mmCIF file of C-alpha atoms in Angstrom:
data_model
loop_
_atom_site.group_PDB
_atom_site.id
_atom_site.type_symbol
_atom_site.label_atom_id
_atom_site.label_comp_id
_atom_site.label_asym_id
_atom_site.label_seq_id
_atom_site.Cartn_x
_atom_site.Cartn_y
_atom_site.Cartn_z
ATOM 1 C CA MET O 1 120.182 56.707 58.256
ATOM 2 C CA LYS O 2 117.316 54.483 56.981
ATOM 3 C CA GLN O 3 113.702 55.549 57.275
ATOM 4 C CA VAL O 4 111.075 53.025 58.262
ATOM 5 C CA LEU O 5 107.438 53.958 57.635
ATOM 6 C CA ILE O 6 104.854 52.251 59.919
ATOM 7 C CA VAL O 7 101.334 52.335 58.506
ATOM 8 C CA GLU O 8 99.186 51.117 61.402
ATOM 9 C CA ASP O 9 95.865 52.613 62.608
ATOM 10 C CA ASP O 10 96.030 51.081 66.089
ATOM 11 C CA ARG O 11 97.854 53.889 67.843
ATOM 12 C CA ASN O 12 98.894 51.840 70.813
ATOM 13 C CA LEU O 13 100.367 49.192 68.603
ATOM 14 C CA SER O 14 101.995 51.844 66.408
ATOM 15 C CA ARG O 15 103.603 53.476 69.489
ATOM 16 C CA GLY O 16 104.848 50.017 70.576
ATOM 17 C CA LEU O 17 106.316 49.301 67.140
ATOM 18 C CA CYS O 18 108.116 52.677 67.185
ATOM 19 C CA LEU O 19 109.609 51.977 70.568
ATOM 20 C CA ALA O 20 110.602 48.412 69.595
ATOM 21 C CA LEU O 21 112.407 49.602 66.489
ATOM 22 C CA LYS O 22 113.915 52.715 68.008
ATOM 23 C CA ASN O 23 117.565 52.873 66.947
ATOM 24 C CA GLN O 24 120.136 55.580 66.311
ATOM 25 C CA ASP O 25 120.469 54.386 62.727
ATOM 26 C CA LEU O 26 116.705 54.407 62.005
ATOM 27 C CA GLN O 27 114.179 57.148 61.550
ATOM 28 C CA ILE O 28 110.791 55.773 62.427
ATOM 29 C CA VAL O 29 107.796 57.569 60.847
ATOM 30 C CA PRO O 30 104.229 56.446 61.951
ATOM 31 C CA CYS O 31 101.180 56.984 59.803
ATOM 32 C CA PHE O 32 97.680 55.909 60.662
ATOM 33 C CA ASP O 33 95.944 55.839 57.299
ATOM 34 C CA LEU O 34 96.581 55.488 53.569
ATOM 35 C CA LYS O 35 96.303 59.280 52.908
ATOM 36 C CA SER O 36 99.101 60.191 55.298
ATOM 37 C CA ALA O 37 101.189 57.237 54.176
ATOM 38 C CA ARG O 38 100.965 58.286 50.565
ATOM 39 C CA LYS O 39 102.060 61.837 51.489
ATOM 40 C CA GLN O 40 105.050 60.535 53.364
ATOM 41 C CA LEU O 41 106.033 58.172 50.537
ATOM 42 C CA ALA O 42 105.868 61.066 48.118
ATOM 43 C CA CYS O 43 108.837 62.706 49.998
ATOM 44 C CA GLY O 44 111.016 59.893 48.529
ATOM 45 C CA MET O 45 112.896 59.165 51.733
ATOM 46 C CA THR O 46 111.268 55.857 52.814
ATOM 47 C CA ASP O 47 113.439 52.762 52.832
ATOM 48 C CA LEU O 48 111.101 50.154 54.334
ATOM 49 C CA VAL O 49 107.362 50.022 54.980
ATOM 50 C CA LEU O 50 105.524 48.082 57.739
ATOM 51 C CA LEU O 51 101.999 48.020 56.394
ATOM 52 C CA ASP O 52 98.718 46.994 58.033
ATOM 53 C CA ILE O 53 96.118 45.658 55.606
ATOM 54 C CA ASN O 54 92.947 46.862 57.330
ATOM 55 C CA LEU O 55 93.103 50.641 57.471
ATOM 56 C CA PRO O 56 90.361 53.207 58.116
ATOM 57 C CA ASP O 57 90.403 54.727 54.628
ATOM 58 C CA GLY O 58 91.058 51.582 52.534
ATOM 59 C CA ASN O 59 92.874 48.320 52.101
ATOM 60 C CA GLY O 60 96.679 48.321 52.644
ATOM 61 C CA LEU O 61 97.025 46.040 49.627
ATOM 62 C CA GLU O 62 96.114 49.049 47.431
ATOM 63 C CA LEU O 63 99.093 50.912 48.806
ATOM 64 C CA LEU O 64 101.274 47.791 48.384
ATOM 65 C CA ARG O 65 100.414 47.709 44.690
ATOM 66 C CA GLU O 66 101.152 51.350 44.290
ATOM 67 C CA ILE O 67 104.561 50.988 45.978
ATOM 68 C CA LYS O 68 105.476 47.983 43.846
ATOM 69 C CA ASN O 69 104.384 49.704 40.637
ATOM 70 C CA GLY O 70 106.338 52.813 41.474
ATOM 71 C CA ASP O 71 109.861 53.862 40.453
ATOM 72 C CA GLN O 72 111.505 53.267 43.838
ATOM 73 C CA LEU O 73 112.275 49.697 45.026
ATOM 74 C CA ILE O 74 110.874 49.822 48.588
ATOM 75 C CA PRO O 75 110.442 46.593 50.504
ATOM 76 C CA VAL O 76 107.142 46.093 52.303
ATOM 77 C CA ILE O 77 106.405 43.907 55.301
ATOM 78 C CA LEU O 78 102.706 43.284 55.856
ATOM 79 C CA LEU O 79 101.411 43.353 59.415
ATOM 80 C CA THR O 80 97.930 41.913 59.619
ATOM 81 C CA ALA O 81 95.440 39.967 61.668
ATOM 82 C CA ASN O 82 94.414 38.241 58.463
ATOM 83 C CA ASP O 83 96.168 34.996 59.170
ATOM 84 C CA THR O 84 94.662 32.573 56.679
ATOM 85 C CA GLU O 85 96.928 30.931 54.127
ATOM 86 C CA ARG O 86 94.896 32.572 51.290
ATOM 87 C CA ASP O 87 95.515 36.080 52.770
ATOM 88 C CA GLU O 88 99.232 35.414 53.112
ATOM 89 C CA VAL O 89 99.495 34.083 49.531
ATOM 90 C CA MET O 90 97.551 37.082 48.214
ATOM 91 C CA GLY O 91 99.842 39.502 49.986
ATOM 92 C CA LEU O 92 102.974 37.843 48.766
ATOM 93 C CA GLU O 93 101.656 37.508 45.198
ATOM 94 C CA GLN O 94 101.021 41.245 45.128
ATOM 95 C CA GLY O 95 104.637 41.949 45.950
ATOM 96 C CA ALA O 96 105.010 41.917 49.718
ATOM 97 C CA ASP O 97 108.570 41.104 50.796
ATOM 98 C CA ASP O 98 107.481 39.571 54.077
ATOM 99 C CA TYR O 99 104.292 38.847 56.006
ATOM 100 C CA ILE O 100 103.832 38.899 59.822
ATOM 101 C CA THR O 101 100.501 38.004 61.453
ATOM 102 C CA LYS O 102 99.217 39.591 64.653
ATOM 103 C CA PRO O 103 99.977 38.943 67.440
ATOM 104 C CA PHE O 104 103.650 38.680 66.815
ATOM 105 C CA SER O 105 106.945 38.638 68.800
ATOM 106 C CA LEU O 106 108.771 41.991 68.734
ATOM 107 C CA GLU O 107 112.049 40.065 68.531
ATOM 108 C CA ILE O 108 110.808 38.364 65.380
ATOM 109 C CA LEU O 109 109.683 41.698 64.005
ATOM 110 C CA ARG O 110 113.079 43.302 64.739
ATOM 111 C CA ALA O 111 114.801 40.371 63.045
ATOM 112 C CA ARG O 112 112.616 40.598 59.950
ATOM 113 C CA VAL O 113 113.097 44.397 59.680
ATOM 114 C CA LYS O 114 116.912 43.958 60.144
ATOM 115 C CA ASN O 115 116.911 41.357 57.363
ATOM 116 C CA GLN O 116 115.126 43.596 54.919
ATOM 117 C CA LEU O 117 117.408 46.566 55.743
ATOM 118 C CA ARG O 118 120.432 44.369 55.259
ATOM 119 C CA ARG O 119 119.182 43.358 51.820
ATOM 120 C CA ILE O 120 118.656 47.100 50.978
ATOM 121 C CA SER O 121 122.255 47.911 51.973
ATOM 122 C CA VAL O 122 123.583 45.145 49.697
ATOM 123 C CA ASN O 123 121.376 45.877 46.756
ATOM 124 C CA GLU O 124 121.443 49.634 46.789
ATOM 125 C CA LYS O 125 125.198 49.634 46.267
ATOM 126 C CA LYS O 126 124.732 47.666 43.089
ATOM 127 C CA ASN O 127 121.460 48.943 41.635
ATOM 128 C CA MET O 128 119.918 52.301 42.532
ATOM 129 C CA VAL O 129 116.616 53.743 41.279
ATOM 130 C CA ILE O 130 116.340 57.474 42.023
ATOM 131 C CA ASP O 131 113.300 59.144 40.524
ATOM 132 C CA HIS O 132 113.587 58.577 36.740
ATOM 133 C CA TYR O 133 117.207 57.326 36.952
ATOM 134 C CA ARG O 134 118.445 53.706 37.256
ATOM 135 C CA PHE O 135 122.069 53.139 38.013
ATOM 136 C CA ASP O 136 123.358 49.536 37.874
ATOM 137 C CA PHE O 137 126.846 49.649 39.263
ATOM 138 C CA GLU O 138 127.298 45.854 39.071
ATOM 139 C CA HIS O 139 126.993 45.882 35.254
ATOM 140 C CA MET O 140 127.949 49.581 34.845
ATOM 141 C CA GLU O 141 124.716 50.344 33.016
ATOM 142 C CA PHE O 142 123.123 53.730 33.510
ATOM 143 C CA TYR O 143 119.656 54.939 32.429
ATOM 144 C CA LYS O 144 117.753 58.213 32.344
ATOM 145 C CA ALA O 145 114.149 57.075 32.014
ATOM 146 C CA ASP O 146 114.538 54.308 29.450
ATOM 147 C CA ALA O 147 117.472 55.804 27.644
ATOM 148 C CA ALA O 148 120.939 54.360 28.225
ATOM 149 C CA VAL O 149 123.666 56.820 29.097
ATOM 150 C CA GLU O 150 127.363 56.094 28.370
ATOM 151 C CA LEU O 151 129.674 57.198 31.128
ATOM 152 C CA SER O 152 133.457 57.224 31.303
ATOM 153 C CA LYS O 153 135.281 55.348 34.107
ATOM 154 C CA THR O 154 135.867 58.694 35.898
ATOM 155 C CA GLU O 155 132.205 59.694 35.528
ATOM 156 C CA GLN O 156 131.110 56.302 36.842
ATOM 157 C CA LYS O 157 133.253 56.688 39.968
ATOM 158 C CA LEU O 158 132.074 60.221 40.512
ATOM 159 C CA LEU O 159 128.385 59.252 40.097
ATOM 160 C CA ARG O 160 128.703 56.376 42.556
ATOM 161 C CA LEU O 161 130.311 58.525 45.216
ATOM 162 C CA LEU O 162 127.657 61.187 44.848
ATOM 163 C CA VAL O 163 124.597 58.897 44.933
ATOM 164 C CA GLU O 164 125.897 56.611 47.636
ATOM 165 C CA ASN O 165 126.415 59.774 49.801
ATOM 166 C CA ARG O 166 123.370 61.683 48.522
ATOM 167 C CA GLY O 167 122.387 64.503 50.776
ATOM 168 C CA ALA O 168 125.912 64.926 52.056
ATOM 169 C CA THR O 169 128.417 67.367 50.630
ATOM 170 C CA LEU O 170 131.650 65.728 49.438
ATOM 171 C CA SER O 171 134.646 67.990 49.384
ATOM 172 C CA ARG O 172 136.678 68.452 46.240
ATOM 173 C CA ALA O 173 139.695 66.905 48.023
ATOM 174 C CA VAL O 174 137.791 63.773 48.991
ATOM 175 C CA LEU O 175 136.386 63.352 45.558
ATOM 176 C CA ILE O 176 139.745 63.769 43.825
ATOM 177 C CA ASP O 177 141.405 61.271 46.230
ATOM 178 C CA ARG O 178 138.656 58.680 45.843
ATOM 179 C CA ILE O 179 138.371 59.005 42.053
ATOM 180 C CA TRP O 180 142.081 59.212 41.116
ATOM 181 C CA GLY O 181 143.585 57.428 44.082
ATOM 182 C CA ASP O 182 147.405 57.353 44.237
ATOM 183 C CA GLY O 183 147.581 59.581 41.179
ATOM 184 C CA SER O 184 145.480 62.355 42.704
ATOM 185 C CA ALA O 185 148.549 64.458 43.498
ATOM 186 C CA TYR O 186 149.163 64.798 39.721
ATOM 187 C CA VAL O 187 145.564 65.601 38.741
ATOM 188 C CA ASP O 188 144.866 69.044 37.349
ATOM 189 C CA GLU O 189 142.548 70.797 39.774
ATOM 190 C CA ASN O 190 140.189 71.550 36.926
ATOM 191 C CA ALA O 191 139.724 67.817 36.135
ATOM 192 C CA LEU O 192 137.057 67.395 38.738
ATOM 193 C CA SER O 193 135.095 70.401 37.578
ATOM 194 C CA VAL O 194 135.159 69.061 34.030
ATOM 195 C CA ALA O 195 134.065 65.593 35.173
ATOM 196 C CA VAL O 196 131.169 67.073 37.154
ATOM 197 C CA LYS O 197 130.014 69.138 34.192
ATOM 198 C CA ARG O 198 130.136 66.267 31.809
ATOM 199 C CA LEU O 199 128.157 64.039 34.234
ATOM 200 C CA ARG O 200 125.555 66.689 34.751
ATOM 201 C CA ASP O 201 125.219 67.171 30.998
ATOM 202 C CA LYS O 202 125.057 63.470 30.152
ATOM 203 C CA LEU O 203 122.355 62.764 32.821
ATOM 204 C CA ASP O 204 120.643 66.139 32.483
ATOM 205 C CA ALA O 205 121.104 66.231 36.261
ATOM 206 C CA GLY O 206 121.568 69.895 37.000
ATOM 207 C CA GLN O 207 118.761 69.759 39.504
ATOM 208 C CA TYR O 208 120.403 66.849 41.337
ATOM 209 C CA ILE O 209 124.155 67.497 41.223
ATOM 210 C CA LYS O 210 124.729 70.751 43.064
ATOM 211 C CA THR O 211 127.838 72.742 43.677
ATOM 212 C CA VAL O 212 128.403 73.805 47.261
ATOM 213 C CA TYR O 213 130.675 76.772 46.683
ATOM 214 C CA GLY O 214 133.943 76.707 48.602
ATOM 215 C CA LEU O 215 133.254 73.078 49.654
ATOM 216 C CA GLY O 216 132.479 70.562 46.952
ATOM 217 C CA TYR O 217 129.492 68.746 45.461
ATOM 218 C CA VAL O 218 126.331 67.065 46.598
ATOM 219 C CA TRP O 219 123.578 64.927 44.999
ATOM 220 C CA VAL O 220 120.301 66.234 46.286
ATOM 221 C CA MET O 221 116.781 64.922 45.772
ATOM 222 C CA LYS O 222 114.441 67.421 44.097
ATOM 223 C CA GLN O 223 112.190 67.546 47.164
ATOM 224 C CA ASP O 224 115.195 68.519 49.351
ATOM 225 C CA GLU O 225 115.987 71.627 47.406
#
């Protein structure tokens, strides 16, 4: 499930946006000022931000810069009544992924949101940034902070399964089947435990890769612990 953060101080408009985007695959979180938006973003669960520029406690462009300078690659769609070409250029130059001026069609808004979420789904499978980690599965390059980490093919498969399903416990049987495929019937049952330990040690990820005793393993975010 993707989380969409709506930062809009007009409560009637915010309510309308929440209803327009209501979907079983989306969690919609409304915030009405920069302070509450920053608090929500700190939870690390936001996938997309709809951001008004004129907010009661500051300019939304400040938050846009903070998001784009942060560790997580979160797309931002600006929602604003500032409809001059200069305003639009300024917003895009500061990193906005899209720009919608008020008033706007809810159909267009839904289409723009869907487009950004589609891009996320494609990109996150190839390149993931999680806290101080960066995992590039397209080029098989893995980093803890700025330090490259060498992973074996087995560890790469294990890592990808865990981070693509983060928050969900994957059973030992599922992991063995997905990692070793047709040869899983011949894999020593201790092989998975060894692979998990090596991955934890190489990434120093003991606080992320958790053992769910009797079930399997899960990648958790620190704030979910």
